PDB file of C-alpha atoms in Angstrom:
ATOM      1  CA  GLN A   1    -222.844 -40.047 129.164  1.00 91.00           C
ATOM      2  CA  LEU A   2    -221.978 -36.360 129.117  1.00 94.00           C
ATOM      3  CA  GLN A   3    -224.089 -34.166 131.394  1.00 96.00           C
ATOM      4  CA  LEU A   4    -224.091 -30.437 132.028  1.00 97.00           C
ATOM      5  CA  GLN A   5    -225.519 -28.631 135.045  1.00 98.00           C
ATOM      6  CA  GLU A   6    -225.956 -24.903 135.519  1.00 98.00           C
ATOM      7  CA  SER A   7    -225.659 -23.291 138.943  1.00 97.00           C
ATOM      8  CA  GLY A   8    -225.808 -19.795 140.367  1.00 96.00           C
ATOM      9  CA  PRO A   9    -228.097 -17.195 141.959  1.00 96.00           C
ATOM     10  CA  GLY A  10    -231.688 -17.167 140.789  1.00 95.00           C
ATOM     11  CA  LEU A  11    -232.151 -13.486 141.592  1.00 98.00           C
ATOM     12  CA  VAL A  12    -229.906 -10.596 140.590  1.00 98.00           C
ATOM     13  CA  LYS A  13    -230.447  -6.896 141.185  1.00 98.00           C
ATOM     14  CA  PRO A  14    -230.554  -4.424 138.284  1.00 97.00           C
ATOM     15  CA  SER A  15    -227.136  -3.004 137.334  1.00 97.00           C
ATOM     16  CA  GLU A  16    -225.327  -5.883 139.039  1.00 98.00           C
ATOM     17  CA  THR A  17    -223.459  -8.798 137.453  1.00 98.00           C
ATOM     18  CA  LEU A  18    -225.088 -12.135 136.704  1.00 98.00           C
ATOM     19  CA  SER A  19    -222.746 -15.064 137.362  1.00 98.00           C
ATOM     20  CA  LEU A  20    -223.418 -18.680 136.412  1.00 98.00           C
ATOM     21  CA  THR A  21    -221.308 -21.830 136.301  1.00 98.00           C
ATOM     22  CA  CYS A  22    -221.756 -24.933 134.183  1.00 98.00           C
ATOM     23  CA  THR A  23    -220.311 -28.163 135.535  1.00 97.00           C
ATOM     24  CA  VAL A  24    -219.532 -30.871 132.994  1.00 96.00           C
ATOM     25  CA  SER A  25    -219.621 -34.505 134.069  1.00 95.00           C
ATOM     26  CA  GLY A  26    -219.097 -37.744 132.193  1.00 94.00           C
ATOM     27  CA  GLY A  27    -216.410 -36.261 129.972  1.00 91.00           C
ATOM     28  CA  SER A  28    -213.530 -33.798 129.849  1.00 90.00           C
ATOM     29  CA  ILE A  29    -214.040 -30.135 129.098  1.00 91.00           C
ATOM     30  CA  SER A  30    -210.533 -30.183 127.658  1.00 88.00           C
ATOM     31  CA  SER A  31    -211.561 -32.229 124.649  1.00 79.00           C
ATOM     32  CA  SER A  32    -210.249 -30.589 121.491  1.00 75.00           C
ATOM     33  CA  SER A  33    -213.380 -31.605 119.650  1.00 80.00           C
ATOM     34  CA  TYR A  34    -215.796 -29.221 121.241  1.00 89.00           C
ATOM     35  CA  TYR A  35    -216.672 -25.732 122.311  1.00 93.00           C
ATOM     36  CA  TRP A  36    -218.860 -24.936 125.319  1.00 96.00           C
ATOM     37  CA  GLY A  37    -221.698 -22.471 125.001  1.00 97.00           C
ATOM     38  CA  TRP A  38    -224.283 -20.417 126.815  1.00 98.00           C
ATOM     39  CA  ILE A  39    -227.780 -19.848 125.438  1.00 98.00           C
ATOM     40  CA  ARG A  40    -230.683 -18.035 127.074  1.00 98.00           C
ATOM     41  CA  GLN A  41    -234.462 -17.952 126.697  1.00 98.00           C
ATOM     42  CA  PRO A  42    -236.596 -15.138 128.140  1.00 97.00           C
ATOM     43  CA  PRO A  43    -239.930 -16.344 129.521  1.00 96.00           C
ATOM     44  CA  GLY A  44    -242.268 -17.211 126.675  1.00 95.00           C
ATOM     45  CA  LYS A  45    -239.730 -16.242 124.018  1.00 96.00           C
ATOM     46  CA  GLY A  46    -237.161 -17.839 121.747  1.00 96.00           C
ATOM     47  CA  LEU A  47    -233.555 -18.909 122.107  1.00 97.00           C
ATOM     48  CA  GLU A  48    -230.581 -16.529 121.977  1.00 96.00           C
ATOM     49  CA  TRP A  49    -226.937 -17.599 121.749  1.00 97.00           C
ATOM     50  CA  ILE A  50    -224.810 -15.675 124.255  1.00 97.00           C
ATOM     51  CA  GLY A  51    -221.333 -16.969 123.536  1.00 96.00           C
ATOM     52  CA  SER A  52    -218.990 -19.930 123.441  1.00 95.00           C
ATOM     53  CA  ILE A  53    -215.542 -20.867 124.718  1.00 94.00           C
ATOM     54  CA  TYR A  54    -212.884 -23.381 123.708  1.00 91.00           C
ATOM     55  CA  TYR A  55    -210.948 -25.236 126.396  1.00 85.00           C
ATOM     56  CA  SER A  56    -207.898 -23.145 125.518  1.00 87.00           C
ATOM     57  CA  GLY A  57    -209.816 -20.017 126.478  1.00 89.00           C
ATOM     58  CA  SER A  58    -210.705 -18.673 123.031  1.00 91.00           C
ATOM     59  CA  THR A  59    -214.096 -17.008 123.183  1.00 94.00           C
ATOM     60  CA  TYR A  60    -216.818 -16.002 120.726  1.00 93.00           C
ATOM     61  CA  TYR A  61    -219.617 -13.683 121.801  1.00 95.00           C
ATOM     62  CA  ASN A  62    -222.954 -12.528 120.425  1.00 94.00           C
ATOM     63  CA  PRO A  63    -222.209  -9.019 119.115  1.00 93.00           C
ATOM     64  CA  SER A  64    -225.356  -7.680 120.763  1.00 93.00           C
ATOM     65  CA  LEU A  65    -224.094  -8.767 124.201  1.00 95.00           C
ATOM     66  CA  LYS A  66    -220.337  -8.651 123.700  1.00 95.00           C
ATOM     67  CA  SER A  67    -219.742  -5.485 125.733  1.00 96.00           C
ATOM     68  CA  ARG A  68    -221.296  -7.077 128.832  1.00 98.00           C
ATOM     69  CA  VAL A  69    -220.330 -10.758 128.545  1.00 98.00           C
ATOM     70  CA  THR A  70    -217.343 -12.692 129.826  1.00 98.00           C
ATOM     71  CA  ILE A  71    -217.069 -16.468 129.489  1.00 97.00           C
ATOM     72  CA  SER A  72    -214.227 -18.328 131.162  1.00 96.00           C
ATOM     73  CA  VAL A  73    -213.157 -21.930 131.623  1.00 95.00           C
ATOM     74  CA  ASP A  74    -211.627 -23.813 134.545  1.00 93.00           C
ATOM     75  CA  THR A  75    -210.303 -27.092 133.200  1.00 91.00           C
ATOM     76  CA  SER A  76    -209.186 -28.254 136.669  1.00 93.00           C
ATOM     77  CA  LYS A  77    -212.809 -28.204 137.828  1.00 95.00           C
ATOM     78  CA  ASN A  78    -214.315 -29.231 134.469  1.00 94.00           C
ATOM     79  CA  GLN A  79    -216.393 -26.067 134.542  1.00 96.00           C
ATOM     80  CA  PHE A  80    -217.033 -23.011 132.457  1.00 97.00           C
ATOM     81  CA  SER A  81    -218.669 -19.796 133.593  1.00 98.00           C
ATOM     82  CA  LEU A  82    -220.724 -16.860 132.393  1.00 98.00           C
ATOM     83  CA  LYS A  83    -220.661 -13.305 133.669  1.00 98.00           C
ATOM     84  CA  LEU A  84    -223.124 -10.724 132.345  1.00 98.00           C
ATOM     85  CA  SER A  85    -222.680  -7.225 133.688  1.00 98.00           C
ATOM     86  CA  SER A  86    -225.056  -4.291 134.108  1.00 98.00           C
ATOM     87  CA  VAL A  87    -228.133  -6.472 133.965  1.00 98.00           C
ATOM     88  CA  THR A  88    -231.650  -5.165 133.452  1.00 98.00           C
ATOM     89  CA  ALA A  89    -235.078  -6.779 133.520  1.00 97.00           C
ATOM     90  CA  ALA A  90    -234.539  -7.668 129.858  1.00 97.00           C
ATOM     91  CA  ASP A  91    -231.865 -10.143 130.971  1.00 98.00           C
ATOM     92  CA  THR A  92    -234.418 -12.202 132.906  1.00 98.00           C
ATOM     93  CA  ALA A  93    -234.322 -15.616 131.262  1.00 98.00           C
ATOM     94  CA  VAL A  94    -233.640 -19.306 131.595  1.00 98.00           C
ATOM     95  CA  TYR A  95    -229.908 -19.710 130.983  1.00 98.00           C
ATOM     96  CA  TYR A  96    -228.681 -22.946 129.414  1.00 98.00           C
ATOM     97  CA  CYS A  97    -225.192 -24.293 128.978  1.00 98.00           C
ATOM     98  CA  ALA A  98    -224.449 -26.759 126.209  1.00 98.00           C
ATOM     99  CA  LYS A  99    -221.680 -28.569 124.385  1.00 96.00           C
ATOM    100  CA  GLU A 100    -221.069 -27.141 120.930  1.00 95.00           C
ATOM    101  CA  THR A 101    -219.503 -29.079 118.087  1.00 90.00           C
ATOM    102  CA  HIS A 102    -217.119 -27.633 115.517  1.00 85.00           C
ATOM    103  CA  ASP A 103    -220.036 -27.794 113.094  1.00 88.00           C
ATOM    104  CA  PHE A 104    -221.922 -25.398 115.350  1.00 91.00           C
ATOM    105  CA  TRP A 105    -224.697 -27.506 116.819  1.00 96.00           C
ATOM    106  CA  PHE A 106    -225.472 -27.825 120.534  1.00 97.00           C
ATOM    107  CA  ASP A 107    -225.826 -31.190 122.244  1.00 95.00           C
ATOM    108  CA  PRO A 108    -226.392 -31.981 125.035  1.00 96.00           C
ATOM    109  CA  TRP A 109    -227.903 -29.116 126.964  1.00 98.00           C
ATOM    110  CA  GLY A 110    -228.087 -28.554 130.686  1.00 98.00           C
ATOM    111  CA  GLN A 111    -231.512 -28.436 132.292  1.00 98.00           C
ATOM    112  CA  GLY A 112    -231.376 -24.637 132.494  1.00 98.00           C
ATOM    113  CA  THR A 113    -231.602 -22.201 135.370  1.00 98.00           C
ATOM    114  CA  LEU A 114    -233.993 -19.272 135.685  1.00 98.00           C
ATOM    115  CA  VAL A 115    -232.370 -15.975 136.536  1.00 98.00           C
ATOM    116  CA  THR A 116    -234.659 -13.099 137.458  1.00 98.00           C
ATOM    117  CA  VAL A 117    -233.422  -9.515 137.455  1.00 98.00           C
ATOM    118  CA  SER A 118    -235.351  -7.566 140.034  1.00 96.00           C
ATOM    119  CA  SER A 119    -234.748  -5.282 142.981  1.00 95.00           C
TER     120      SER A 119
ATOM    121  CA  GLN B   1    -232.861 -10.352 116.908  1.00 59.00           C
ATOM    122  CA  SER B   2    -233.588 -13.716 115.213  1.00 77.00           C
ATOM    123  CA  VAL B   3    -232.300 -13.769 111.641  1.00 86.00           C
ATOM    124  CA  LEU B   4    -233.955 -17.083 110.860  1.00 96.00           C
ATOM    125  CA  THR B   5    -237.725 -16.865 110.350  1.00 97.00           C
ATOM    126  CA  GLN B   6    -240.140 -19.661 111.206  1.00 98.00           C
ATOM    127  CA  PRO B   7    -243.954 -19.759 111.208  1.00 98.00           C
ATOM    128  CA  PRO B   8    -245.269 -19.127 114.733  1.00 97.00           C
ATOM    129  CA  SER B   9    -247.428 -22.218 114.695  1.00 97.00           C
ATOM    130  CA  VAL B  10    -248.423 -25.285 112.715  1.00 98.00           C
ATOM    131  CA  SER B  11    -250.968 -27.929 113.563  1.00 97.00           C
ATOM    132  CA  GLY B  12    -252.109 -31.305 112.384  1.00 97.00           C
ATOM    133  CA  ALA B  13    -254.168 -34.313 113.342  1.00 97.00           C
ATOM    134  CA  PRO B  14    -252.510 -37.472 114.608  1.00 97.00           C
ATOM    135  CA  GLY B  15    -250.971 -39.394 111.760  1.00 97.00           C
ATOM    136  CA  GLN B  16    -250.708 -36.394 109.476  1.00 97.00           C
ATOM    137  CA  ARG B  17    -247.574 -34.793 108.050  1.00 97.00           C
ATOM    138  CA  VAL B  18    -246.548 -31.284 109.010  1.00 98.00           C
ATOM    139  CA  THR B  19    -243.633 -29.178 107.842  1.00 98.00           C
ATOM    140  CA  ILE B  20    -241.854 -26.243 109.456  1.00 98.00           C
ATOM    141  CA  SER B  21    -239.929 -23.790 107.337  1.00 98.00           C
ATOM    142  CA  CYS B  22    -236.829 -21.860 108.360  1.00 98.00           C
ATOM    143  CA  THR B  23    -235.959 -18.915 106.138  1.00 98.00           C
ATOM    144  CA  GLY B  24    -232.565 -17.286 106.294  1.00 96.00           C
ATOM    145  CA  SER B  25    -230.337 -15.245 104.016  1.00 95.00           C
ATOM    146  CA  SER B  26    -227.122 -15.229 102.013  1.00 94.00           C
ATOM    147  CA  SER B  27    -225.017 -14.813 105.159  1.00 93.00           C
ATOM    148  CA  ASN B  28    -226.273 -17.924 106.910  1.00 94.00           C
ATOM    149  CA  ILE B  29    -228.228 -20.755 105.262  1.00 96.00           C
ATOM    150  CA  GLY B  30    -227.637 -19.365 101.777  1.00 96.00           C
ATOM    151  CA  ALA B  31    -223.899 -19.217 102.414  1.00 94.00           C
ATOM    152  CA  GLY B  32    -223.850 -22.971 102.804  1.00 95.00           C
ATOM    153  CA  TYR B  33    -223.846 -23.229 106.562  1.00 95.00           C
ATOM    154  CA  ASP B  34    -225.657 -26.228 107.979  1.00 97.00           C
ATOM    155  CA  VAL B  35    -229.038 -26.032 109.678  1.00 98.00           C
ATOM    156  CA  HIS B  36    -229.827 -27.861 112.895  1.00 98.00           C
ATOM    157  CA  TRP B  37    -233.174 -28.419 114.560  1.00 98.00           C
ATOM    158  CA  TYR B  38    -234.172 -28.667 118.224  1.00 98.00           C
ATOM    159  CA  GLN B  39    -237.319 -29.880 119.940  1.00 98.00           C
ATOM    160  CA  GLN B  40    -238.350 -28.230 123.198  1.00 98.00           C
ATOM    161  CA  LEU B  41    -241.055 -30.028 125.131  1.00 97.00           C
ATOM    162  CA  PRO B  42    -242.972 -27.893 127.650  1.00 94.00           C
ATOM    163  CA  GLY B  43    -240.854 -26.976 130.654  1.00 94.00           C
ATOM    164  CA  THR B  44    -237.735 -28.737 129.414  1.00 97.00           C
ATOM    165  CA  ALA B  45    -234.434 -27.856 127.779  1.00 98.00           C
ATOM    166  CA  PRO B  46    -234.113 -27.997 123.985  1.00 98.00           C
ATOM    167  CA  LYS B  47    -233.044 -31.339 122.572  1.00 98.00           C
ATOM    168  CA  LEU B  48    -231.103 -31.833 119.332  1.00 98.00           C
ATOM    169  CA  LEU B  49    -233.441 -33.311 116.728  1.00 98.00           C
ATOM    170  CA  ILE B  50    -231.611 -32.890 113.408  1.00 98.00           C
ATOM    171  CA  TYR B  51    -227.991 -31.905 112.767  1.00 98.00           C
ATOM    172  CA  GLY B  52    -226.173 -31.095 109.562  1.00 96.00           C
ATOM    173  CA  ASN B  53    -229.426 -30.369 107.692  1.00 97.00           C
ATOM    174  CA  SER B  54    -230.736 -33.926 107.580  1.00 98.00           C
ATOM    175  CA  ASN B  55    -229.020 -36.171 110.098  1.00 97.00           C
ATOM    176  CA  ARG B  56    -230.808 -37.670 113.078  1.00 98.00           C
ATOM    177  CA  PRO B  57    -228.972 -38.321 116.340  1.00 96.00           C
ATOM    178  CA  SER B  58    -229.295 -41.786 117.787  1.00 95.00           C
ATOM    179  CA  GLY B  59    -232.704 -42.266 119.346  1.00 95.00           C
ATOM    180  CA  VAL B  60    -234.603 -39.727 117.245  1.00 97.00           C
ATOM    181  CA  PRO B  61    -237.455 -41.433 115.372  1.00 96.00           C
ATOM    182  CA  ASP B  62    -237.266 -41.504 111.605  1.00 95.00           C
ATOM    183  CA  ARG B  63    -240.597 -39.652 111.552  1.00 97.00           C
ATOM    184  CA  PHE B  64    -238.472 -36.535 111.785  1.00 98.00           C
ATOM    185  CA  SER B  65    -236.573 -35.430 108.690  1.00 98.00           C
ATOM    186  CA  GLY B  66    -234.764 -32.305 107.599  1.00 98.00           C
ATOM    187  CA  SER B  67    -233.827 -30.721 104.311  1.00 98.00           C
ATOM    188  CA  LYS B  68    -232.181 -27.572 103.024  1.00 98.00           C
ATOM    189  CA  SER B  69    -232.361 -25.658  99.760  1.00 96.00           C
ATOM    190  CA  GLY B  70    -231.052 -22.220  98.913  1.00 97.00           C
ATOM    191  CA  THR B  71    -231.663 -19.831 101.781  1.00 97.00           C
ATOM    192  CA  SER B  72    -234.234 -22.047 103.508  1.00 98.00           C
ATOM    193  CA  ALA B  73    -234.537 -25.299 105.399  1.00 98.00           C
ATOM    194  CA  SER B  74    -237.459 -27.457 106.444  1.00 98.00           C
ATOM    195  CA  LEU B  75    -238.317 -29.914 109.170  1.00 98.00           C
ATOM    196  CA  ALA B  76    -240.952 -32.522 108.408  1.00 98.00           C
ATOM    197  CA  ILE B  77    -242.801 -34.650 110.899  1.00 98.00           C
ATOM    198  CA  THR B  78    -244.650 -37.586 109.391  1.00 97.00           C
ATOM    199  CA  GLY B  79    -247.142 -39.700 111.292  1.00 96.00           C
ATOM    200  CA  LEU B  80    -247.693 -36.905 113.811  1.00 97.00           C
ATOM    201  CA  GLN B  81    -248.082 -38.136 117.378  1.00 97.00           C
ATOM    202  CA  ALA B  82    -249.406 -36.460 120.525  1.00 96.00           C
ATOM    203  CA  GLU B  83    -245.933 -36.449 122.074  1.00 96.00           C
ATOM    204  CA  ASP B  84    -244.657 -34.339 119.177  1.00 97.00           C
ATOM    205  CA  GLU B  85    -246.530 -31.312 120.563  1.00 97.00           C
ATOM    206  CA  ALA B  86    -243.659 -28.970 121.350  1.00 97.00           C
ATOM    207  CA  ASP B  87    -241.718 -25.922 120.219  1.00 98.00           C
ATOM    208  CA  TYR B  88    -239.230 -26.416 117.400  1.00 98.00           C
ATOM    209  CA  TYR B  89    -236.246 -24.195 116.609  1.00 98.00           C
ATOM    210  CA  CYS B  90    -233.869 -24.106 113.672  1.00 98.00           C
ATOM    211  CA  GLN B  91    -230.289 -22.921 114.149  1.00 98.00           C
ATOM    212  CA  SER B  92    -227.367 -22.027 111.916  1.00 97.00           C
ATOM    213  CA  TYR B  93    -224.217 -19.918 111.721  1.00 95.00           C
ATOM    214  CA  ASP B  94    -224.154 -16.370 110.418  1.00 93.00           C
ATOM    215  CA  SER B  95    -220.966 -14.997 108.887  1.00 90.00           C
ATOM    216  CA  SER B  96    -222.126 -11.381 109.036  1.00 87.00           C
ATOM    217  CA  LEU B  97    -222.453 -11.373 112.817  1.00 75.00           C
ATOM    218  CA  SER B  98    -218.878 -12.036 113.933  1.00 71.00           C
ATOM    219  CA  GLY B  99    -219.261 -15.767 114.053  1.00 70.00           C
ATOM    220  CA  SER B 100    -222.632 -15.844 115.706  1.00 88.00           C
ATOM    221  CA  LYS B 101    -224.744 -18.893 116.080  1.00 94.00           C
ATOM    222  CA  VAL B 102    -228.316 -17.870 115.281  1.00 95.00           C
ATOM    223  CA  PHE B 103    -231.642 -19.457 116.157  1.00 97.00           C
ATOM    224  CA  GLY B 104    -234.966 -19.328 114.395  1.00 97.00           C
ATOM    225  CA  THR B 105    -237.991 -17.588 115.851  1.00 97.00           C
ATOM    226  CA  GLY B 106    -239.508 -20.900 116.897  1.00 98.00           C
ATOM    227  CA  THR B 107    -242.625 -22.825 115.861  1.00 98.00           C
ATOM    228  CA  LYS B 108    -245.267 -24.289 118.135  1.00 98.00           C
ATOM    229  CA  VAL B 109    -246.566 -27.610 116.845  1.00 98.00           C
ATOM    230  CA  THR B 110    -250.062 -28.474 118.032  1.00 97.00           C
ATOM    231  CA  VAL B 111    -251.534 -31.944 117.639  1.00 97.00           C
ATOM    232  CA  LEU B 112    -255.275 -31.569 117.112  1.00 95.00           C
TER     233      LEU B 112
END
């Protein structure tokens, strides 16, 4: 059974770079059938897609975040990562990683990790 | 930034039927892209509930059903149960936003 787990600092200072890693277990991240995505949810608010990556390294980003986002993949570790630069309090959210199908739905999701931007 | 609009809340008594609408536009649902639905129980990650407009993943009760027409989609819950109290989100693809996946604004379902 495929499982995803987010990891990274829970507190980031304003203007710095948020860095998270998603570790995939129970399956290979190199499967040609899927993309791997990041989604976030500010406290008490809705879901926002951040971006997705294919195992080959092809990336697709939310236009509203594109200038600050980098998603990468490490197939040797079965992991993919998110970097979000120049963070502000508005980037405080629970960050989820998820498997994305070629028909654009997300399943399964990781449990999520809360990242707070504060000095 | 949500381009898919849902009612903020719906409620119903146990056993009743409730529906949640998801209204998009000609660049997402109206363009023929599929709609997917997620259930988010309090304090947990979203869980896929419906994919491809009307398909249920294994393990999802048949009380949940989805449909799509024109620029809108709907999720119906029949025989509402207490454990259905959660937030529900629709999701699709939008061709006008550089290949963005877009989520609905979310609907809180309350079981009275």
